Amino acid sequence: MIMGNTLRDKLVAGSPTVGTHFLFADPDIPEIIGDTGLFDYGEFVAEYSTFDVKLLYHLARAAQCGDLPLMIKLDQEAQGFWAQVALGAGFKAILFTDVRTPEDVDECHRVMAPDTPNTGGMMGVKLRRPALSSYDTRGYLADLESIVFTIMIEKDVTLERLDEVLERAQERGVSMTQWGPADFSFSRGQPGLQGSPEIWPFERQVIEKSLEHGIHPRIEIRGVEEAKRYIDLGVRHFCIGWDRFIYRSALMELGEGMRNLTESL
């Protein structure tokens, strides 16, 4: 049975969305996220993790138990192959990295859009998880058309052509942009720019230009208190927290508490 895309439904309805990242290659993680009932989707940050085809299937199955749509963030190299594998596994959103030019947007669109006369995509009918229960090509097409197409804006050269890139993104059906301060700083040869107020004008430019082109800007944050500044700028879509850092922070709190308690015994 093809699962609906509640993340797409929320974007169409104009509702705000909140996701959370996970890097652990363990299907228990998306199941736990879904069981909370508090997140609109989980983002598997595959660019920084380890995975194979079978794992993507298991992650999507586990997430489906809690009606949790999954997004996958892919490394630029071979992202076309892995985007199609993820869609075949049942992921509902793709976050493409390292977009530099309008032509990069075209390529991202090409690998994930259905191969029909009006789209120019390459995705044909594949008997993977969305089509396990039947060979219903109409349902399969509807599923592909519901996929949330998201791109990273994270390179200095991208900001130099930002209007061109976003105009093409609008034409190709990009739903969200994601600002990437770390890669942006790195690409300028100024790695220390990230986390400083000097980066805020660039960040604001991406947010304002995305809104101007009718694309939802999404922002990654570490804590709830960071959201207010972005809400004031018109942002309504957030991805908060990374499982690896949440786990480490909890361990530090438990370990330090117990060390303080037992050090005088």
mmCIF file with all atom_site columns, C-alpha atoms in Angstrom, residues 117-205:
data_model
loop_
_atom_site.group_PDB
_atom_site.id
_atom_site.type_symbol
_atom_site.label_atom_id
_atom_site.label_alt_id
_atom_site.label_comp_id
_atom_site.label_asym_id
_atom_site.label_entity_id
_atom_site.label_seq_id
_atom_site.pdbx_PDB_ins_code
_atom_site.Cartn_x
_atom_site.Cartn_y
_atom_site.Cartn_z
_atom_site.occupancy
_atom_site.B_iso_or_equiv
_atom_site.pdbx_formal_charge
_atom_site.auth_seq_id
_atom_site.auth_comp_id
_atom_site.auth_asym_id
_atom_site.auth_atom_id
_atom_site.pdbx_PDB_model_num
ATOM 1  C CA . PRO A 1 117 ? 6.010  13.709 -21.083 1.00 0.00 ? 117 PRO A CA 1
ATOM 2  C CA . ASN A 1 118 ? 5.599  16.883 -19.038 1.00 0.00 ? 118 ASN A CA 1
ATOM 3  C CA . THR A 1 119 ? 8.310  16.480 -16.391 1.00 0.00 ? 119 THR A CA 1
ATOM 4  C CA . GLY A 1 120 ? 11.593 15.575 -18.074 1.00 0.00 ? 120 GLY A CA 1
ATOM 5  C CA . GLY A 1 121 ? 12.427 13.197 -15.238 1.00 0.00 ? 121 GLY A CA 1
ATOM 6  C CA . MET A 1 122 ? 14.122 9.796  -15.242 1.00 0.00 ? 122 MET A CA 1
ATOM 7  C CA . MET A 1 123 ? 12.106 7.840  -12.676 1.00 0.00 ? 123 MET A CA 1
ATOM 8  C CA . GLY A 1 124 ? 10.266 5.012  -14.367 1.00 0.00 ? 124 GLY A CA 1
ATOM 9  C CA . VAL A 1 125 ? 8.047  2.386  -12.749 1.00 0.00 ? 125 VAL A CA 1
ATOM 10 C CA . LYS A 1 126 ? 10.077 0.389  -10.242 1.00 0.00 ? 126 LYS A CA 1
ATOM 11 C CA . LEU A 1 127 ? 8.591  -2.496 -8.256  1.00 0.00 ? 127 LEU A CA 1
ATOM 12 C CA . ARG A 1 128 ? 10.013 -1.370 -4.946  1.00 0.00 ? 128 ARG A CA 1
ATOM 13 C CA . ARG A 1 129 ? 8.291  -0.696 -1.624  1.00 0.00 ? 129 ARG A CA 1
ATOM 14 C CA . PRO A 1 130 ? 5.694  1.861  -2.825  1.00 0.00 ? 130 PRO A CA 1
ATOM 15 C CA . ALA A 1 131 ? 4.466  -0.723 -5.367  1.00 0.00 ? 131 ALA A CA 1
ATOM 16 C CA . LEU A 1 132 ? 4.682  -3.941 -3.333  1.00 0.00 ? 132 LEU A CA 1
ATOM 17 C CA . SER A 1 133 ? 0.951  -4.460 -2.936  1.00 0.00 ? 133 SER A CA 1
ATOM 18 C CA . SER A 1 134 ? -0.011 -3.865 -6.556  1.00 0.00 ? 134 SER A CA 1
ATOM 19 C CA . TYR A 1 135 ? 1.186  -2.757 -9.966  1.00 0.00 ? 135 TYR A CA 1
ATOM 20 C CA . ASP A 1 136 ? -0.930 0.402  -9.782  1.00 0.00 ? 136 ASP A CA 1
ATOM 21 C CA . THR A 1 137 ? 1.048  2.829  -11.921 1.00 0.00 ? 137 THR A CA 1
ATOM 22 C CA . ARG A 1 138 ? -1.406 5.673  -11.264 1.00 0.00 ? 138 ARG A CA 1
ATOM 23 C CA . GLY A 1 139 ? -0.814 5.368  -7.533  1.00 0.00 ? 139 GLY A CA 1
ATOM 24 C CA . TYR A 1 140 ? 2.913  5.060  -8.140  1.00 0.00 ? 140 TYR A CA 1
ATOM 25 C CA . LEU A 1 141 ? 2.901  8.280  -10.181 1.00 0.00 ? 141 LEU A CA 1
ATOM 26 C CA . ALA A 1 142 ? 0.900  10.107 -7.502  1.00 0.00 ? 142 ALA A CA 1
ATOM 27 C CA . ASP A 1 143 ? 3.450  8.977  -4.925  1.00 0.00 ? 143 ASP A CA 1
ATOM 28 C CA . LEU A 1 144 ? 6.353  10.331 -6.984  1.00 0.00 ? 144 LEU A CA 1
ATOM 29 C CA . GLU A 1 145 ? 4.542  13.615 -7.557  1.00 0.00 ? 145 GLU A CA 1
ATOM 30 C CA . SER A 1 146 ? 4.104  14.024 -3.790  1.00 0.00 ? 146 SER A CA 1
ATOM 31 C CA . ILE A 1 147 ? 7.848  13.831 -3.015  1.00 0.00 ? 147 ILE A CA 1
ATOM 32 C CA . VAL A 1 148 ? 9.189  16.960 -1.311  1.00 0.00 ? 148 VAL A CA 1
ATOM 33 C CA . PHE A 1 149 ? 12.096 18.375 -3.333  1.00 0.00 ? 149 PHE A CA 1
ATOM 34 C CA . THR A 1 150 ? 14.565 20.334 -1.182  1.00 0.00 ? 150 THR A CA 1
ATOM 35 C CA . ILE A 1 151 ? 17.951 21.873 -2.012  1.00 0.00 ? 151 ILE A CA 1
ATOM 36 C CA . MET A 1 152 ? 20.860 23.173 0.035   1.00 0.00 ? 152 MET A CA 1
ATOM 37 C CA . ILE A 1 153 ? 21.975 26.765 -0.529  1.00 0.00 ? 153 ILE A CA 1
ATOM 38 C CA . GLU A 1 154 ? 25.464 26.510 0.916   1.00 0.00 ? 154 GLU A CA 1
ATOM 39 C CA . LYS A 1 155 ? 28.109 27.745 -1.542  1.00 0.00 ? 155 LYS A CA 1
ATOM 40 C CA . ASP A 1 156 ? 29.588 31.177 -2.083  1.00 0.00 ? 156 ASP A CA 1
ATOM 41 C CA . VAL A 1 157 ? 29.192 30.788 -5.860  1.00 0.00 ? 157 VAL A CA 1
ATOM 42 C CA . THR A 1 158 ? 25.503 29.970 -5.368  1.00 0.00 ? 158 THR A CA 1
ATOM 43 C CA . LEU A 1 159 ? 24.827 33.265 -3.637  1.00 0.00 ? 159 LEU A CA 1
ATOM 44 C CA . GLU A 1 160 ? 26.491 35.054 -6.536  1.00 0.00 ? 160 GLU A CA 1
ATOM 45 C CA . ARG A 1 161 ? 23.728 33.632 -8.789  1.00 0.00 ? 161 ARG A CA 1
ATOM 46 C CA . LEU A 1 162 ? 21.034 33.250 -6.149  1.00 0.00 ? 162 LEU A CA 1
ATOM 47 C CA . ASP A 1 163 ? 18.151 34.729 -8.144  1.00 0.00 ? 163 ASP A CA 1
ATOM 48 C CA . GLU A 1 164 ? 18.962 32.511 -11.138 1.00 0.00 ? 164 GLU A CA 1
ATOM 49 C CA . VAL A 1 165 ? 19.196 29.399 -8.980  1.00 0.00 ? 165 VAL A CA 1
ATOM 50 C CA . LEU A 1 166 ? 15.955 30.138 -7.148  1.00 0.00 ? 166 LEU A CA 1
ATOM 51 C CA . GLU A 1 167 ? 14.114 31.006 -10.345 1.00 0.00 ? 167 GLU A CA 1
ATOM 52 C CA . ARG A 1 168 ? 15.091 27.604 -11.750 1.00 0.00 ? 168 ARG A CA 1
ATOM 53 C CA . ALA A 1 169 ? 14.186 25.960 -8.432  1.00 0.00 ? 169 ALA A CA 1
ATOM 54 C CA . GLN A 1 170 ? 10.728 27.490 -8.597  1.00 0.00 ? 170 GLN A CA 1
ATOM 55 C CA . GLU A 1 171 ? 10.293 26.228 -12.169 1.00 0.00 ? 171 GLU A CA 1
ATOM 56 C CA . ARG A 1 172 ? 11.395 22.717 -11.163 1.00 0.00 ? 172 ARG A CA 1
ATOM 57 C CA . GLY A 1 173 ? 9.058  22.444 -8.193  1.00 0.00 ? 173 GLY A CA 1
ATOM 58 C CA . VAL A 1 174 ? 11.518 22.842 -5.312  1.00 0.00 ? 174 VAL A CA 1
ATOM 59 C CA . SER A 1 175 ? 9.491  23.057 -2.111  1.00 0.00 ? 175 SER A CA 1
ATOM 60 C CA . MET A 1 176 ? 12.157 24.136 0.375   1.00 0.00 ? 176 MET A CA 1
ATOM 61 C CA . THR A 1 177 ? 15.625 25.623 0.530   1.00 0.00 ? 177 THR A CA 1
ATOM 62 C CA . GLN A 1 178 ? 18.023 24.821 3.347   1.00 0.00 ? 178 GLN A CA 1
ATOM 63 C CA . TRP A 1 179 ? 20.681 27.364 4.310   1.00 0.00 ? 179 TRP A CA 1
ATOM 64 C CA . GLY A 1 180 ? 24.071 25.747 4.978   1.00 0.00 ? 180 GLY A CA 1
ATOM 65 C CA . PRO A 1 181 ? 26.346 28.098 6.950   1.00 0.00 ? 181 PRO A CA 1
ATOM 66 C CA . ALA A 1 182 ? 29.172 25.591 7.479   1.00 0.00 ? 182 ALA A CA 1
ATOM 67 C CA . ASP A 1 183 ? 29.756 24.810 3.809   1.00 0.00 ? 183 ASP A CA 1
ATOM 68 C CA . PHE A 1 184 ? 29.167 28.446 2.863   1.00 0.00 ? 184 PHE A CA 1
ATOM 69 C CA . SER A 1 185 ? 31.909 29.594 5.227   1.00 0.00 ? 185 SER A CA 1
ATOM 70 C CA . PHE A 1 186 ? 34.188 26.789 4.054   1.00 0.00 ? 186 PHE A CA 1
ATOM 71 C CA . SER A 1 187 ? 33.625 27.638 0.377   1.00 0.00 ? 187 SER A CA 1
ATOM 72 C CA . ARG A 1 188 ? 34.662 31.247 1.035   1.00 0.00 ? 188 ARG A CA 1
ATOM 73 C CA . GLY A 1 189 ? 37.877 30.153 2.702   1.00 0.00 ? 189 GLY A CA 1
ATOM 74 C CA . GLN A 1 190 ? 36.552 31.573 5.989   1.00 0.00 ? 190 GLN A CA 1
ATOM 75 C CA . PRO A 1 191 ? 35.640 28.552 8.142   1.00 0.00 ? 191 PRO A CA 1
ATOM 76 C CA . GLY A 1 192 ? 35.371 30.779 11.215  1.00 0.00 ? 192 GLY A CA 1
ATOM 77 C CA . LEU A 1 193 ? 32.547 32.766 9.628   1.00 0.00 ? 193 LEU A CA 1
ATOM 78 C CA . GLN A 1 194 ? 30.035 30.130 10.691  1.00 0.00 ? 194 GLN A CA 1
ATOM 79 C CA . GLY A 1 195 ? 28.572 30.933 14.086  1.00 0.00 ? 195 GLY A CA 1
ATOM 80 C CA . SER A 1 196 ? 29.535 34.611 13.950  1.00 0.00 ? 196 SER A CA 1
ATOM 81 C CA . PRO A 1 197 ? 27.163 37.565 13.418  1.00 0.00 ? 197 PRO A CA 1
ATOM 82 C CA . GLU A 1 198 ? 29.057 38.378 10.210  1.00 0.00 ? 198 GLU A CA 1
ATOM 83 C CA . ILE A 1 199 ? 27.284 35.500 8.473   1.00 0.00 ? 199 ILE A CA 1
ATOM 84 C CA . TRP A 1 200 ? 23.789 36.784 9.254   1.00 0.00 ? 200 TRP A CA 1
ATOM 85 C CA . PRO A 1 201 ? 23.446 39.080 6.183   1.00 0.00 ? 201 PRO A CA 1
ATOM 86 C CA . PHE A 1 202 ? 24.119 36.092 3.881   1.00 0.00 ? 202 PHE A CA 1
ATOM 87 C CA . GLU A 1 203 ? 21.656 33.950 5.813   1.00 0.00 ? 203 GLU A CA 1
ATOM 88 C CA . ARG A 1 204 ? 19.035 36.689 5.658   1.00 0.00 ? 204 ARG A CA 1
ATOM 89 C CA . GLN A 1 205 ? 19.574 37.030 1.909   1.00 0.00 ? 205 GLN A CA 1
#
